[in-house]
Amino acid sequence: MTRLRLFVLTIFCCSLAFSSLQAQDYQKAIGLRLGYPVSISYKMFLGNSNNALEAFVNYRSQKVFSYGWTRIGVGGAYQVHNPISSVDGLQWYYGGGAAIYFWSYDNDFSGFEDEANLSLGIQGYLGLDYKFAGAPVNLSLDWVPTFYISGYGDGFGADNGALTIRYTFEE
């Protein structure tokens, strides 16, 4: 997994090196958050401001021997984008949001019960956002620390983040 993250970061940094590309703004975008797990992401800017809403949904399932689990996550965030003037199309952003995760556990060992659980998470966002000029493509790279309030994984998780690749819509 570490090699994949290094590869993705390298591609993102190399794409920023082509600063001769002129970028343009976008209003809406949909794509994939290539994190753990992979999510579908939809981002929408509010009017002509630098404020955006991002929503995501994800699904992850794993089966190991006689034990398995499934997780479905749904969440949203409010983000504030600020331009980085030295590179057209590059912005940094911060924000906050919340997510809800639905878990189910399947245990085939006798004497153990199957169970379902719910986790709530409060999230922070810190990232970079780049829109390529002349192409309907947007890349984001972010860190999303999450504090889980209840359910599986109570406490602070700082290992969340992703590279997001989106198709943009102009309005």
PDB file of C-alpha atoms in Angstrom:
ATOM      1  CA  MET A   1       0.000   0.000   0.000  1.00  0.00           C
ATOM      2  CA  THR A   2       2.898   2.365   0.684  1.00  0.00           C
ATOM      3  CA  ARG A   3       4.224   2.006  -2.873  1.00  0.00           C
ATOM      4  CA  LEU A   4       0.814   2.910  -4.282  1.00  0.00           C
ATOM      5  CA  ARG A   5       0.634   6.076  -2.186  1.00  0.00           C
ATOM      6  CA  LEU A   6       4.164   7.068  -3.220  1.00  0.00           C
ATOM      7  CA  PHE A   7       3.304   6.445  -6.884  1.00  0.00           C
ATOM      8  CA  VAL A   8       0.105   8.519  -6.669  1.00  0.00           C
ATOM      9  CA  LEU A   9       1.912  11.363  -4.887  1.00  0.00           C
ATOM     10  CA  THR A  10       4.658  11.328  -7.532  1.00  0.00           C
ATOM     11  CA  ILE A  11       2.126  11.564 -10.374  1.00  0.00           C
ATOM     12  CA  PHE A  12       0.332  14.430  -8.635  1.00  0.00           C
ATOM     13  CA  CYS A  13       3.579  16.353  -8.047  1.00  0.00           C
ATOM     14  CA  CYS A  14       4.706  15.791 -11.639  1.00  0.00           C
ATOM     15  CA  SER A  15       1.392  17.123 -12.930  1.00  0.00           C
ATOM     16  CA  LEU A  16       1.918  20.288 -10.872  1.00  0.00           C
ATOM     17  CA  ALA A  17       5.317  20.747 -12.503  1.00  0.00           C
ATOM     18  CA  PHE A  18       3.591  21.531 -15.778  1.00  0.00           C
ATOM     19  CA  SER A  19       2.652  24.981 -14.550  1.00  0.00           C
ATOM     20  CA  SER A  20       2.509  26.276 -18.122  1.00  0.00           C
ATOM     21  CA  LEU A  21      -0.969  24.779 -18.285  1.00  0.00           C
ATOM     22  CA  GLN A  22      -3.564  27.470 -17.743  1.00  0.00           C
ATOM     23  CA  ALA A  23      -6.354  26.319 -15.484  1.00  0.00           C
ATOM     24  CA  GLN A  24      -9.959  27.348 -15.317  1.00  0.00           C
ATOM     25  CA  ASP A  25     -12.561  27.197 -12.606  1.00  0.00           C
ATOM     26  CA  TYR A  26     -15.212  24.533 -12.378  1.00  0.00           C
ATOM     27  CA  GLN A  27     -18.536  24.452 -10.573  1.00  0.00           C
ATOM     28  CA  LYS A  28     -19.291  20.738 -10.177  1.00  0.00           C
ATOM     29  CA  ALA A  29     -17.270  17.548 -10.408  1.00  0.00           C
ATOM     30  CA  ILE A  30     -17.768  13.819  -9.931  1.00  0.00           C
ATOM     31  CA  GLY A  31     -15.153  11.108  -9.637  1.00  0.00           C
ATOM     32  CA  LEU A  32     -13.263   8.614  -7.493  1.00  0.00           C
ATOM     33  CA  ARG A  33     -11.453   9.139  -4.193  1.00  0.00           C
ATOM     34  CA  LEU A  34      -8.594   6.664  -4.396  1.00  0.00           C
ATOM     35  CA  GLY A  35      -8.211   6.173  -0.666  1.00  0.00           C
ATOM     36  CA  TYR A  36      -9.028   3.399   1.736  1.00  0.00           C
ATOM     37  CA  PRO A  37     -11.654   2.465   0.711  1.00  0.00           C
ATOM     38  CA  VAL A  38     -12.238   3.840  -2.773  1.00  0.00           C
ATOM     39  CA  SER A  39     -15.190   6.243  -2.730  1.00  0.00           C
ATOM     40  CA  ILE A  40     -17.419   8.036  -5.200  1.00  0.00           C
ATOM     41  CA  SER A  41     -17.033  11.798  -4.708  1.00  0.00           C
ATOM     42  CA  TYR A  42     -19.235  14.692  -5.818  1.00  0.00           C
ATOM     43  CA  LYS A  43     -18.076  18.291  -5.286  1.00  0.00           C
ATOM     44  CA  MET A  44     -20.124  21.430  -5.882  1.00  0.00           C
ATOM     45  CA  PHE A  45     -19.059  25.049  -5.398  1.00  0.00           C
ATOM     46  CA  LEU A  46     -21.609  27.384  -3.843  1.00  0.00           C
ATOM     47  CA  GLY A  47     -22.350  30.127  -6.345  1.00  0.00           C
ATOM     48  CA  ASN A  48     -19.286  32.111  -7.399  1.00  0.00           C
ATOM     49  CA  SER A  49     -17.565  31.717  -4.048  1.00  0.00           C
ATOM     50  CA  ASN A  50     -14.569  29.655  -2.948  1.00  0.00           C
ATOM     51  CA  ASN A  51     -16.823  27.557  -0.716  1.00  0.00           C
ATOM     52  CA  ALA A  52     -17.687  24.021  -1.758  1.00  0.00           C
ATOM     53  CA  LEU A  53     -19.669  21.033  -0.578  1.00  0.00           C
ATOM     54  CA  GLU A  54     -18.285  17.546  -1.111  1.00  0.00           C
ATOM     55  CA  ALA A  55     -20.249  14.327  -0.620  1.00  0.00           C
ATOM     56  CA  PHE A  56     -18.953  10.765  -0.765  1.00  0.00           C
ATOM     57  CA  VAL A  57     -20.165   7.204  -0.549  1.00  0.00           C
ATOM     58  CA  ASN A  58     -18.056   4.067  -0.221  1.00  0.00           C
ATOM     59  CA  TYR A  59     -18.324   0.336   0.226  1.00  0.00           C
ATOM     60  CA  ARG A  60     -15.779  -2.132   1.560  1.00  0.00           C
ATOM     61  CA  SER A  61     -16.085  -5.828   2.299  1.00  0.00           C
ATOM     62  CA  GLN A  62     -13.563  -8.357   3.516  1.00  0.00           C
ATOM     63  CA  LYS A  63     -13.759 -12.055   4.269  1.00  0.00           C
ATOM     64  CA  VAL A  64     -10.935 -13.830   6.120  1.00  0.00           C
ATOM     65  CA  PHE A  65     -11.435 -17.537   6.865  1.00  0.00           C
ATOM     66  CA  SER A  66     -14.723 -17.778   8.785  1.00  0.00           C
ATOM     67  CA  TYR A  67     -14.907 -14.104   9.708  1.00  0.00           C
ATOM     68  CA  GLY A  68     -16.001 -11.227   7.512  1.00  0.00           C
ATOM     69  CA  TRP A  69     -17.241  -7.687   7.645  1.00  0.00           C
ATOM     70  CA  THR A  70     -18.865  -5.128   5.369  1.00  0.00           C
ATOM     71  CA  ARG A  71     -18.842  -1.339   5.677  1.00  0.00           C
ATOM     72  CA  ILE A  72     -20.889   1.288   3.861  1.00  0.00           C
ATOM     73  CA  GLY A  73     -19.926   4.928   4.443  1.00  0.00           C
ATOM     74  CA  VAL A  74     -21.768   8.134   3.573  1.00  0.00           C
ATOM     75  CA  GLY A  75     -20.529  11.619   4.387  1.00  0.00           C
ATOM     76  CA  GLY A  76     -20.225  15.234   3.469  1.00  0.00           C
ATOM     77  CA  ALA A  77     -17.976  18.216   4.042  1.00  0.00           C
ATOM     78  CA  TYR A  78     -17.914  21.983   3.781  1.00  0.00           C
ATOM     79  CA  GLN A  79     -14.642  23.240   2.284  1.00  0.00           C
ATOM     80  CA  VAL A  80     -13.060  26.664   1.816  1.00  0.00           C
ATOM     81  CA  HIS A  81     -10.716  26.945  -1.198  1.00  0.00           C
ATOM     82  CA  ASN A  82      -7.910  29.511  -1.473  1.00  0.00           C
ATOM     83  CA  PRO A  83      -5.833  30.039  -4.638  1.00  0.00           C
ATOM     84  CA  ILE A  84      -2.075  29.527  -4.734  1.00  0.00           C
ATOM     85  CA  SER A  85      -1.111  32.422  -7.001  1.00  0.00           C
ATOM     86  CA  SER A  86       2.188  30.965  -8.224  1.00  0.00           C
ATOM     87  CA  VAL A  87       0.425  28.106 -10.089  1.00  0.00           C
ATOM     88  CA  ASP A  88      -2.734  28.745 -12.121  1.00  0.00           C
ATOM     89  CA  GLY A  89      -5.503  26.340 -11.190  1.00  0.00           C
ATOM     90  CA  LEU A  90      -3.930  25.217  -7.913  1.00  0.00           C
ATOM     91  CA  GLN A  91      -5.798  25.842  -4.676  1.00  0.00           C
ATOM     92  CA  TRP A  92      -5.403  24.703  -1.099  1.00  0.00           C
ATOM     93  CA  TYR A  93      -8.450  23.999   0.999  1.00  0.00           C
ATOM     94  CA  TYR A  94      -9.584  23.266   4.514  1.00  0.00           C
ATOM     95  CA  GLY A  95     -12.902  22.347   6.001  1.00  0.00           C
ATOM     96  CA  GLY A  96     -14.913  20.007   8.112  1.00  0.00           C
ATOM     97  CA  GLY A  97     -17.619  17.432   7.805  1.00  0.00           C
ATOM     98  CA  ALA A  98     -19.249  14.335   9.162  1.00  0.00           C
ATOM     99  CA  ALA A  99     -19.728  10.750   8.088  1.00  0.00           C
ATOM    100  CA  ILE A 100     -21.787   7.768   9.114  1.00  0.00           C
ATOM    101  CA  TYR A 101     -20.560   4.206   8.662  1.00  0.00           C
ATOM    102  CA  PHE A 102     -22.763   1.119   8.703  1.00  0.00           C
ATOM    103  CA  TRP A 103     -20.905  -2.070   9.684  1.00  0.00           C
ATOM    104  CA  SER A 104     -21.971  -5.688   9.653  1.00  0.00           C
ATOM    105  CA  TYR A 105     -19.956  -8.621  10.934  1.00  0.00           C
ATOM    106  CA  ASP A 106     -20.365 -12.212   9.852  1.00  0.00           C
ATOM    107  CA  ASN A 107     -18.772 -14.800  12.123  1.00  0.00           C
ATOM    108  CA  ASP A 108     -19.138 -18.443  11.158  1.00  0.00           C
ATOM    109  CA  PHE A 109     -17.563 -19.785  14.370  1.00  0.00           C
ATOM    110  CA  SER A 110     -20.090 -21.539  16.564  1.00  0.00           C
ATOM    111  CA  GLY A 111     -20.931 -19.646  19.727  1.00  0.00           C
ATOM    112  CA  PHE A 112     -20.323 -16.208  18.192  1.00  0.00           C
ATOM    113  CA  GLU A 113     -23.152 -13.954  17.085  1.00  0.00           C
ATOM    114  CA  ASP A 114     -23.290 -11.962  13.872  1.00  0.00           C
ATOM    115  CA  GLU A 115     -23.715  -8.278  14.608  1.00  0.00           C
ATOM    116  CA  ALA A 116     -24.249  -4.884  13.037  1.00  0.00           C
ATOM    117  CA  ASN A 117     -22.872  -1.583  14.216  1.00  0.00           C
ATOM    118  CA  LEU A 118     -22.932   2.111  13.414  1.00  0.00           C
ATOM    119  CA  SER A 119     -20.005   4.554  13.593  1.00  0.00           C
ATOM    120  CA  LEU A 120     -20.218   8.332  13.456  1.00  0.00           C
ATOM    121  CA  GLY A 121     -17.202  10.389  12.472  1.00  0.00           C
ATOM    122  CA  ILE A 122     -16.336  14.096  12.664  1.00  0.00           C
ATOM    123  CA  GLN A 123     -13.825  14.960   9.946  1.00  0.00           C
ATOM    124  CA  GLY A 124     -11.334  17.701   9.176  1.00  0.00           C
ATOM    125  CA  TYR A 125     -10.048  18.393   5.665  1.00  0.00           C
ATOM    126  CA  LEU A 126      -6.726  19.824   4.495  1.00  0.00           C
ATOM    127  CA  GLY A 127      -5.718  19.476   0.870  1.00  0.00           C
ATOM    128  CA  LEU A 128      -4.661  20.658  -2.574  1.00  0.00           C
ATOM    129  CA  ASP A 129      -6.990  20.955  -5.576  1.00  0.00           C
ATOM    130  CA  TYR A 130      -5.862  21.353  -9.208  1.00  0.00           C
ATOM    131  CA  LYS A 131      -7.965  21.907 -12.353  1.00  0.00           C
ATOM    132  CA  PHE A 132      -6.288  21.198 -15.707  1.00  0.00           C
ATOM    133  CA  ALA A 133      -6.813  23.807 -18.437  1.00  0.00           C
ATOM    134  CA  GLY A 134      -8.547  22.647 -21.579  1.00  0.00           C
ATOM    135  CA  ALA A 135      -9.529  19.323 -20.032  1.00  0.00           C
ATOM    136  CA  PRO A 136     -12.467  18.488 -17.787  1.00  0.00           C
ATOM    137  CA  VAL A 137     -10.169  16.920 -15.178  1.00  0.00           C
ATOM    138  CA  ASN A 138      -9.590  17.877 -11.556  1.00  0.00           C
ATOM    139  CA  LEU A 139      -7.154  16.315  -9.069  1.00  0.00           C
ATOM    140  CA  SER A 140      -7.311  16.685  -5.300  1.00  0.00           C
ATOM    141  CA  LEU A 141      -4.942  15.349  -2.680  1.00  0.00           C
ATOM    142  CA  ASP A 142      -6.055  15.633   0.929  1.00  0.00           C
ATOM    143  CA  TRP A 143      -5.649  14.522   4.517  1.00  0.00           C
ATOM    144  CA  VAL A 144      -8.863  13.811   6.417  1.00  0.00           C
ATOM    145  CA  PRO A 145      -8.286  13.203  10.130  1.00  0.00           C
ATOM    146  CA  THR A 146     -11.404  11.668  11.666  1.00  0.00           C
ATOM    147  CA  PHE A 147     -12.650  11.399  15.229  1.00  0.00           C
ATOM    148  CA  TYR A 148     -14.986   8.410  15.564  1.00  0.00           C
ATOM    149  CA  ILE A 149     -17.673   9.058  18.166  1.00  0.00           C
ATOM    150  CA  SER A 150     -19.316   5.669  18.459  1.00  0.00           C
ATOM    151  CA  GLY A 151     -19.284   2.134  17.177  1.00  0.00           C
ATOM    152  CA  TYR A 152     -16.319   0.319  15.712  1.00  0.00           C
ATOM    153  CA  GLY A 153     -13.043   2.212  15.948  1.00  0.00           C
ATOM    154  CA  ASP A 154     -13.883   4.792  18.637  1.00  0.00           C
ATOM    155  CA  GLY A 155     -11.285   7.552  18.877  1.00  0.00           C
ATOM    156  CA  PHE A 156      -8.975   9.491  16.603  1.00  0.00           C
ATOM    157  CA  GLY A 157      -7.868   8.223  13.188  1.00  0.00           C
ATOM    158  CA  ALA A 158      -5.246  10.287  11.370  1.00  0.00           C
ATOM    159  CA  ASP A 159      -4.542   7.899   8.489  1.00  0.00           C
ATOM    160  CA  ASN A 160      -7.424   8.990   6.246  1.00  0.00           C
ATOM    161  CA  GLY A 161      -6.812  10.800   2.990  1.00  0.00           C
ATOM    162  CA  ALA A 162      -6.905  10.255  -0.732  1.00  0.00           C
ATOM    163  CA  LEU A 163      -6.047  11.285  -4.240  1.00  0.00           C
ATOM    164  CA  THR A 164      -9.278  12.196  -6.011  1.00  0.00           C
ATOM    165  CA  ILE A 165      -9.709  12.247  -9.779  1.00  0.00           C
ATOM    166  CA  ARG A 166     -12.874  13.972 -11.006  1.00  0.00           C
ATOM    167  CA  TYR A 167     -14.645  14.876 -14.229  1.00  0.00           C
ATOM    168  CA  THR A 168     -15.612  18.562 -14.056  1.00  0.00           C
ATOM    169  CA  PHE A 169     -18.718  20.360 -15.268  1.00  0.00           C
ATOM    170  CA  GLU A 170     -18.680  24.036 -16.241  1.00  0.00           C
ATOM    171  CA  GLU A 171     -21.681  26.296 -15.744  1.00  0.00           C
TER     172      GLU A 171
END
